[in-house]
Amino acid sequence: MTQHIEFPWSITNTGDLLDPFPLHLETGITRLPDGCLLVAARTELHGCSGRMLDWWFTFFETTQHIKWWHPHDHVAHHGWNSAWKKGERYYGASIEAVESLGDIPPVKAKLKFHDPKEVFDPAQLQQAQDSGALSAAICARIGFGEHVQLDPQGDPLDGEMLHLTRDTPTGCVLRSRFLLGRNSLNPVRDVPDVLGLNLLRHCYSEFTYLSRFLPSLYYGEHANGEKAPLPW
């Protein structure tokens, strides 16, 4: 049963995100009419697949793991809550970490992950999966700082995050979106453009790093019972 959501997801109104056809904004930032900042990034994950990326969120659990993910910006992993189960699930789970965004000093971050069916129309989601337009969807509410405000369900109120993959013959393409400033009375002041640009760079870099080792880790862990393809 889907839990009650305190406020609707706004990020799905920022473009036809389940359509693989190029959008007006694939990489960059834009200020929305309500002042919130939308950050977009497109990253090619060569040799990877959506199932690998989805599995990664059931695997990483230590500071060492997240430093593999981004050796420069990721500082510390403070763990998942009890809703997370290694190798099996992350929907409904919350995570706390410390990370920097390029030139922006390290800050605490809190994320709570959701089933994509809570974010997108289930019928549209299924259609995108069946057509090959979508191979994975990682959805979370996000918050930053020492005192992240949460709603009654434990969701951070600052913003929203999506990572959507589409498998290709050479790997998968990742479409990332962040919506920042949802809990601010003055998002233009509290979420300046430079923060969004640093987040864009951080996102592109971390998933580029991840793509370099994820296939070997995935097959080495015998994830999803899949056998590694033989190079020779």
mmCIF file of C-alpha atoms in Angstrom:
data_model
loop_
_atom_site.group_PDB
_atom_site.id
_atom_site.type_symbol
_atom_site.label_atom_id
_atom_site.label_comp_id
_atom_site.label_asym_id
_atom_site.label_seq_id
_atom_site.Cartn_x
_atom_site.Cartn_y
_atom_site.Cartn_z
ATOM 1 C CA MET A 1 0.000 0.000 0.000
ATOM 2 C CA THR A 2 1.386 3.408 -0.994
ATOM 3 C CA GLN A 3 1.937 5.668 1.991
ATOM 4 C CA HIS A 4 0.329 9.080 2.221
ATOM 5 C CA ILE A 5 2.436 11.816 0.634
ATOM 6 C CA GLU A 6 2.356 15.127 2.467
ATOM 7 C CA PHE A 7 2.829 17.202 -0.681
ATOM 8 C CA PRO A 8 2.798 16.150 -4.369
ATOM 9 C CA TRP A 9 5.926 15.656 -6.424
ATOM 10 C CA SER A 10 6.642 18.791 -8.428
ATOM 11 C CA ILE A 11 9.636 17.505 -10.360
ATOM 12 C CA THR A 12 7.485 15.426 -12.697
ATOM 13 C CA ASN A 13 5.929 18.662 -13.991
ATOM 14 C CA THR A 14 9.248 19.942 -15.349
ATOM 15 C CA GLY A 15 9.222 17.993 -18.618
ATOM 16 C CA ASP A 16 8.179 14.725 -20.185
ATOM 17 C CA LEU A 17 10.851 12.865 -18.274
ATOM 18 C CA LEU A 18 9.785 9.373 -19.347
ATOM 19 C CA ASP A 19 10.107 10.254 -23.049
ATOM 20 C CA PRO A 20 13.636 9.568 -24.375
ATOM 21 C CA PHE A 21 13.297 12.297 -27.022
ATOM 22 C CA PRO A 22 15.600 15.241 -26.128
ATOM 23 C CA LEU A 23 14.077 17.816 -23.808
ATOM 24 C CA HIS A 24 14.719 21.539 -23.925
ATOM 25 C CA LEU A 25 16.930 21.148 -20.867
ATOM 26 C CA GLU A 26 19.054 18.005 -20.622
ATOM 27 C CA THR A 27 22.099 19.503 -18.892
ATOM 28 C CA GLY A 28 21.981 22.865 -17.158
ATOM 29 C CA ILE A 29 19.940 24.822 -14.627
ATOM 30 C CA THR A 30 16.797 26.922 -14.823
ATOM 31 C CA ARG A 31 14.750 28.956 -12.390
ATOM 32 C CA LEU A 32 11.094 27.918 -12.200
ATOM 33 C CA PRO A 33 8.222 30.427 -11.851
ATOM 34 C CA ASP A 34 7.963 29.776 -8.098
ATOM 35 C CA GLY A 35 11.673 30.540 -7.651
ATOM 36 C CA CYS A 36 12.777 26.928 -7.146
ATOM 37 C CA LEU A 37 15.891 25.817 -8.984
ATOM 38 C CA LEU A 38 15.826 22.899 -11.426
ATOM 39 C CA VAL A 39 19.140 21.157 -12.060
ATOM 40 C CA ALA A 40 19.467 18.758 -15.001
ATOM 41 C CA ALA A 41 22.321 16.437 -15.937
ATOM 42 C CA ARG A 42 22.755 13.866 -18.679
ATOM 43 C CA THR A 43 25.457 11.239 -18.176
ATOM 44 C CA GLU A 44 26.519 8.317 -20.357
ATOM 45 C CA LEU A 45 27.227 5.194 -18.285
ATOM 46 C CA HIS A 46 29.218 3.053 -20.702
ATOM 47 C CA GLY A 47 28.933 -0.684 -20.103
ATOM 48 C CA CYS A 48 26.258 -0.208 -17.430
ATOM 49 C CA SER A 49 22.536 -0.899 -17.336
ATOM 50 C CA GLY A 50 19.544 0.313 -15.400
ATOM 51 C CA ARG A 51 19.431 -2.912 -13.395
ATOM 52 C CA MET A 52 23.039 -2.293 -12.301
ATOM 53 C CA LEU A 53 22.293 1.224 -11.111
ATOM 54 C CA ASP A 54 19.174 0.107 -9.270
ATOM 55 C CA TRP A 55 21.187 -2.665 -7.569
ATOM 56 C CA TRP A 56 23.890 -0.184 -6.510
ATOM 57 C CA PHE A 57 21.399 1.486 -4.172
ATOM 58 C CA THR A 58 20.901 -1.847 -2.424
ATOM 59 C CA PHE A 59 24.672 -2.411 -2.148
ATOM 60 C CA PHE A 60 26.564 0.643 -0.908
ATOM 61 C CA GLU A 61 26.618 1.053 2.866
ATOM 62 C CA THR A 62 30.015 2.377 3.990
ATOM 63 C CA THR A 63 32.063 5.548 3.695
ATOM 64 C CA GLN A 64 34.520 3.604 1.543
ATOM 65 C CA HIS A 65 31.738 2.729 -0.888
ATOM 66 C CA ILE A 66 30.601 6.312 -1.359
ATOM 67 C CA LYS A 67 34.209 7.456 -1.771
ATOM 68 C CA TRP A 68 34.492 5.018 -4.660
ATOM 69 C CA TRP A 69 31.450 6.807 -6.030
ATOM 70 C CA HIS A 70 33.005 10.289 -5.764
ATOM 71 C CA PRO A 71 36.582 10.407 -4.399
ATOM 72 C CA HIS A 72 36.554 14.186 -4.055
ATOM 73 C CA ASP A 73 33.098 15.228 -2.854
ATOM 74 C CA HIS A 74 31.866 12.306 -0.753
ATOM 75 C CA VAL A 75 33.069 12.618 2.831
ATOM 76 C CA ALA A 76 31.127 10.237 5.099
ATOM 77 C CA HIS A 77 28.251 7.780 5.079
ATOM 78 C CA HIS A 78 26.204 7.682 8.295
ATOM 79 C CA GLY A 79 24.135 4.701 7.280
ATOM 80 C CA TRP A 80 20.709 3.617 6.145
ATOM 81 C CA ASN A 81 17.688 3.188 8.378
ATOM 82 C CA SER A 82 16.055 -0.168 8.986
ATOM 83 C CA ALA A 83 13.857 0.002 5.866
ATOM 84 C CA TRP A 84 16.957 -0.730 3.755
ATOM 85 C CA LYS A 85 18.044 -4.340 3.210
ATOM 86 C CA LYS A 86 21.319 -5.119 1.510
ATOM 87 C CA GLY A 87 20.897 -6.642 -1.913
ATOM 88 C CA GLU A 88 17.112 -6.455 -1.739
ATOM 89 C CA ARG A 89 15.448 -3.084 -1.176
ATOM 90 C CA TYR A 90 15.861 0.648 -0.714
ATOM 91 C CA TYR A 91 12.325 1.957 -1.384
ATOM 92 C CA GLY A 92 11.096 3.677 1.776
ATOM 93 C CA ALA A 93 14.603 3.823 3.216
ATOM 94 C CA SER A 94 16.413 6.943 4.400
ATOM 95 C CA ILE A 95 20.113 7.693 4.233
ATOM 96 C CA GLU A 96 22.361 10.285 5.869
ATOM 97 C CA ALA A 97 25.724 11.354 4.473
ATOM 98 C CA VAL A 98 28.178 14.235 4.342
ATOM 99 C CA GLU A 99 29.301 15.572 0.991
ATOM 100 C CA SER A 100 30.603 18.673 -0.690
ATOM 101 C CA LEU A 101 29.548 20.087 -4.028
ATOM 102 C CA GLY A 102 32.737 21.092 -5.775
ATOM 103 C CA ASP A 103 33.831 24.385 -4.216
ATOM 104 C CA ILE A 104 30.997 24.321 -1.669
ATOM 105 C CA PRO A 105 32.239 22.939 1.691
ATOM 106 C CA PRO A 106 30.836 19.637 3.019
ATOM 107 C CA VAL A 107 27.308 19.617 4.403
ATOM 108 C CA LYS A 108 25.043 16.935 5.818
ATOM 109 C CA ALA A 109 22.491 15.461 3.445
ATOM 110 C CA LYS A 110 19.417 13.349 4.093
ATOM 111 C CA LEU A 111 17.458 11.451 1.458
ATOM 112 C CA LYS A 112 14.382 9.265 1.570
ATOM 113 C CA PHE A 113 13.766 6.969 -1.397
ATOM 114 C CA HIS A 114 10.398 6.189 -2.927
ATOM 115 C CA ASP A 115 8.844 3.634 -5.229
ATOM 116 C CA PRO A 116 8.633 5.266 -8.705
ATOM 117 C CA LYS A 117 4.919 4.403 -8.737
ATOM 118 C CA GLU A 118 4.476 7.079 -6.051
ATOM 119 C CA VAL A 119 6.125 9.659 -8.301
ATOM 120 C CA PHE A 120 4.864 8.887 -11.802
ATOM 121 C CA ASP A 121 1.543 7.729 -13.138
ATOM 122 C CA PRO A 122 1.793 3.902 -12.838
ATOM 123 C CA ALA A 123 0.371 3.307 -16.331
ATOM 124 C CA GLN A 124 2.831 5.740 -17.947
ATOM 125 C CA LEU A 125 5.647 4.217 -15.928
ATOM 126 C CA GLN A 126 4.772 0.713 -17.116
ATOM 127 C CA GLN A 127 4.481 1.871 -20.703
ATOM 128 C CA ALA A 128 7.957 3.465 -20.532
ATOM 129 C CA GLN A 129 9.409 0.269 -19.079
ATOM 130 C CA ASP A 130 7.710 -1.955 -21.658
ATOM 131 C CA SER A 131 8.894 0.208 -24.562
ATOM 132 C CA GLY A 132 12.509 0.315 -23.355
ATOM 133 C CA ALA A 133 12.379 4.052 -22.690
ATOM 134 C CA LEU A 134 13.033 3.426 -18.979
ATOM 135 C CA SER A 135 15.208 0.768 -17.349
ATOM 136 C CA ALA A 136 15.502 2.209 -13.829
ATOM 137 C CA ALA A 137 14.065 5.058 -11.782
ATOM 138 C CA ILE A 138 15.635 6.215 -8.517
ATOM 139 C CA CYS A 139 13.400 8.749 -6.758
ATOM 140 C CA ALA A 140 14.019 10.576 -3.497
ATOM 141 C CA ARG A 141 13.142 13.592 -1.428
ATOM 142 C CA ILE A 142 16.242 15.424 -0.287
ATOM 143 C CA GLY A 143 17.398 17.856 2.392
ATOM 144 C CA PHE A 144 20.658 19.561 3.305
ATOM 145 C CA GLY A 145 22.145 21.079 6.454
ATOM 146 C CA GLU A 146 22.416 20.416 10.169
ATOM 147 C CA HIS A 147 18.674 20.516 10.793
ATOM 148 C CA VAL A 148 16.759 19.055 7.856
ATOM 149 C CA GLN A 149 13.029 19.628 8.154
ATOM 150 C CA LEU A 150 10.937 16.488 7.690
ATOM 151 C CA ASP A 151 7.253 15.909 7.093
ATOM 152 C CA PRO A 152 5.267 13.461 9.273
ATOM 153 C CA GLN A 153 6.360 10.566 7.024
ATOM 154 C CA GLY A 154 10.045 11.400 7.468
ATOM 155 C CA ASP A 155 10.505 12.963 4.057
ATOM 156 C CA PRO A 156 12.934 15.887 3.747
ATOM 157 C CA LEU A 157 11.126 19.009 2.588
ATOM 158 C CA ASP A 158 13.948 20.853 0.809
ATOM 159 C CA GLY A 159 13.772 19.213 -2.587
ATOM 160 C CA GLU A 160 13.349 16.255 -4.909
ATOM 161 C CA MET A 161 15.693 14.033 -6.926
ATOM 162 C CA LEU A 162 15.263 11.691 -9.889
ATOM 163 C CA HIS A 163 17.737 9.447 -11.708
ATOM 164 C CA LEU A 164 16.189 7.821 -14.801
ATOM 165 C CA THR A 165 18.053 5.397 -17.057
ATOM 166 C CA ARG A 166 17.463 4.134 -20.562
ATOM 167 C CA ASP A 167 19.508 1.175 -21.739
ATOM 168 C CA THR A 168 21.391 1.546 -25.040
ATOM 169 C CA PRO A 169 23.604 -0.785 -27.111
ATOM 170 C CA THR A 170 26.697 0.725 -25.428
ATOM 171 C CA GLY A 171 25.427 0.969 -21.853
ATOM 172 C CA CYS A 172 22.785 3.314 -20.493
ATOM 173 C CA VAL A 173 22.064 6.996 -20.510
ATOM 174 C CA LEU A 174 21.184 8.654 -17.219
ATOM 175 C CA ARG A 175 18.809 11.607 -16.988
ATOM 176 C CA SER A 176 19.141 13.250 -13.550
ATOM 177 C CA ARG A 177 16.930 15.980 -12.131
ATOM 178 C CA PHE A 178 17.049 17.913 -8.853
ATOM 179 C CA LEU A 179 14.440 20.382 -7.661
ATOM 180 C CA LEU A 180 15.772 22.659 -4.919
ATOM 181 C CA GLY A 181 14.165 25.271 -2.681
ATOM 182 C CA ARG A 182 10.773 23.686 -2.093
ATOM 183 C CA ASN A 183 10.773 24.538 1.614
ATOM 184 C CA SER A 184 12.092 28.076 1.252
ATOM 185 C CA LEU A 185 10.133 31.316 1.362
ATOM 186 C CA ASN A 186 12.814 32.845 -0.872
ATOM 187 C CA PRO A 187 14.429 30.149 -3.057
ATOM 188 C CA VAL A 188 16.280 32.672 -5.216
ATOM 189 C CA ARG A 189 18.148 33.873 -2.136
ATOM 190 C CA ASP A 190 18.541 30.526 -0.394
ATOM 191 C CA VAL A 191 19.388 28.412 -3.452
ATOM 192 C CA PRO A 192 21.674 30.525 -5.672
ATOM 193 C CA ASP A 193 22.545 29.495 -9.205
ATOM 194 C CA VAL A 194 26.118 28.642 -8.214
ATOM 195 C CA LEU A 195 24.817 25.906 -5.915
ATOM 196 C CA GLY A 196 22.897 24.369 -8.791
ATOM 197 C CA LEU A 197 25.911 24.527 -11.103
ATOM 198 C CA ASN A 198 28.099 22.828 -8.502
ATOM 199 C CA LEU A 199 25.430 20.156 -7.991
ATOM 200 C CA LEU A 200 25.322 19.572 -11.751
ATOM 201 C CA ARG A 201 29.090 19.068 -11.840
ATOM 202 C CA HIS A 202 28.936 16.805 -8.775
ATOM 203 C CA CYS A 203 26.205 14.632 -10.299
ATOM 204 C CA TYR A 204 27.954 14.244 -13.654
ATOM 205 C CA SER A 205 31.236 13.402 -11.951
ATOM 206 C CA GLU A 206 29.879 10.889 -9.436
ATOM 207 C CA PHE A 207 28.009 8.864 -12.035
ATOM 208 C CA THR A 208 30.962 8.981 -14.416
ATOM 209 C CA TYR A 209 33.151 7.579 -11.619
ATOM 210 C CA LEU A 210 30.493 4.975 -10.818
ATOM 211 C CA SER A 211 30.287 3.794 -14.410
ATOM 212 C CA ARG A 212 34.016 2.943 -14.374
ATOM 213 C CA PHE A 213 33.684 0.236 -11.717
ATOM 214 C CA LEU A 214 29.995 -0.672 -11.446
ATOM 215 C CA PRO A 215 29.945 -3.473 -14.062
ATOM 216 C CA SER A 216 32.883 -5.319 -12.471
ATOM 217 C CA LEU A 217 31.398 -4.913 -8.985
ATOM 218 C CA TYR A 218 27.963 -6.015 -10.168
ATOM 219 C CA TYR A 219 29.209 -9.186 -11.808
ATOM 220 C CA GLY A 220 31.742 -9.856 -9.049
ATOM 221 C CA GLU A 221 28.910 -9.800 -6.502
ATOM 222 C CA HIS A 222 26.803 -12.101 -8.736
ATOM 223 C CA ALA A 223 24.061 -9.477 -8.521
ATOM 224 C CA ASN A 224 20.623 -10.611 -9.674
ATOM 225 C CA GLY A 225 22.194 -14.001 -10.471
ATOM 226 C CA GLU A 226 23.678 -12.619 -13.681
ATOM 227 C CA LYS A 227 26.865 -14.080 -15.137
ATOM 228 C CA ALA A 228 29.567 -11.803 -16.451
ATOM 229 C CA PRO A 229 30.010 -11.877 -20.230
ATOM 230 C CA LEU A 230 33.332 -13.411 -21.277
ATOM 231 C CA PRO A 231 35.605 -10.905 -23.066
ATOM 232 C CA TRP A 232 37.346 -13.766 -24.934
#
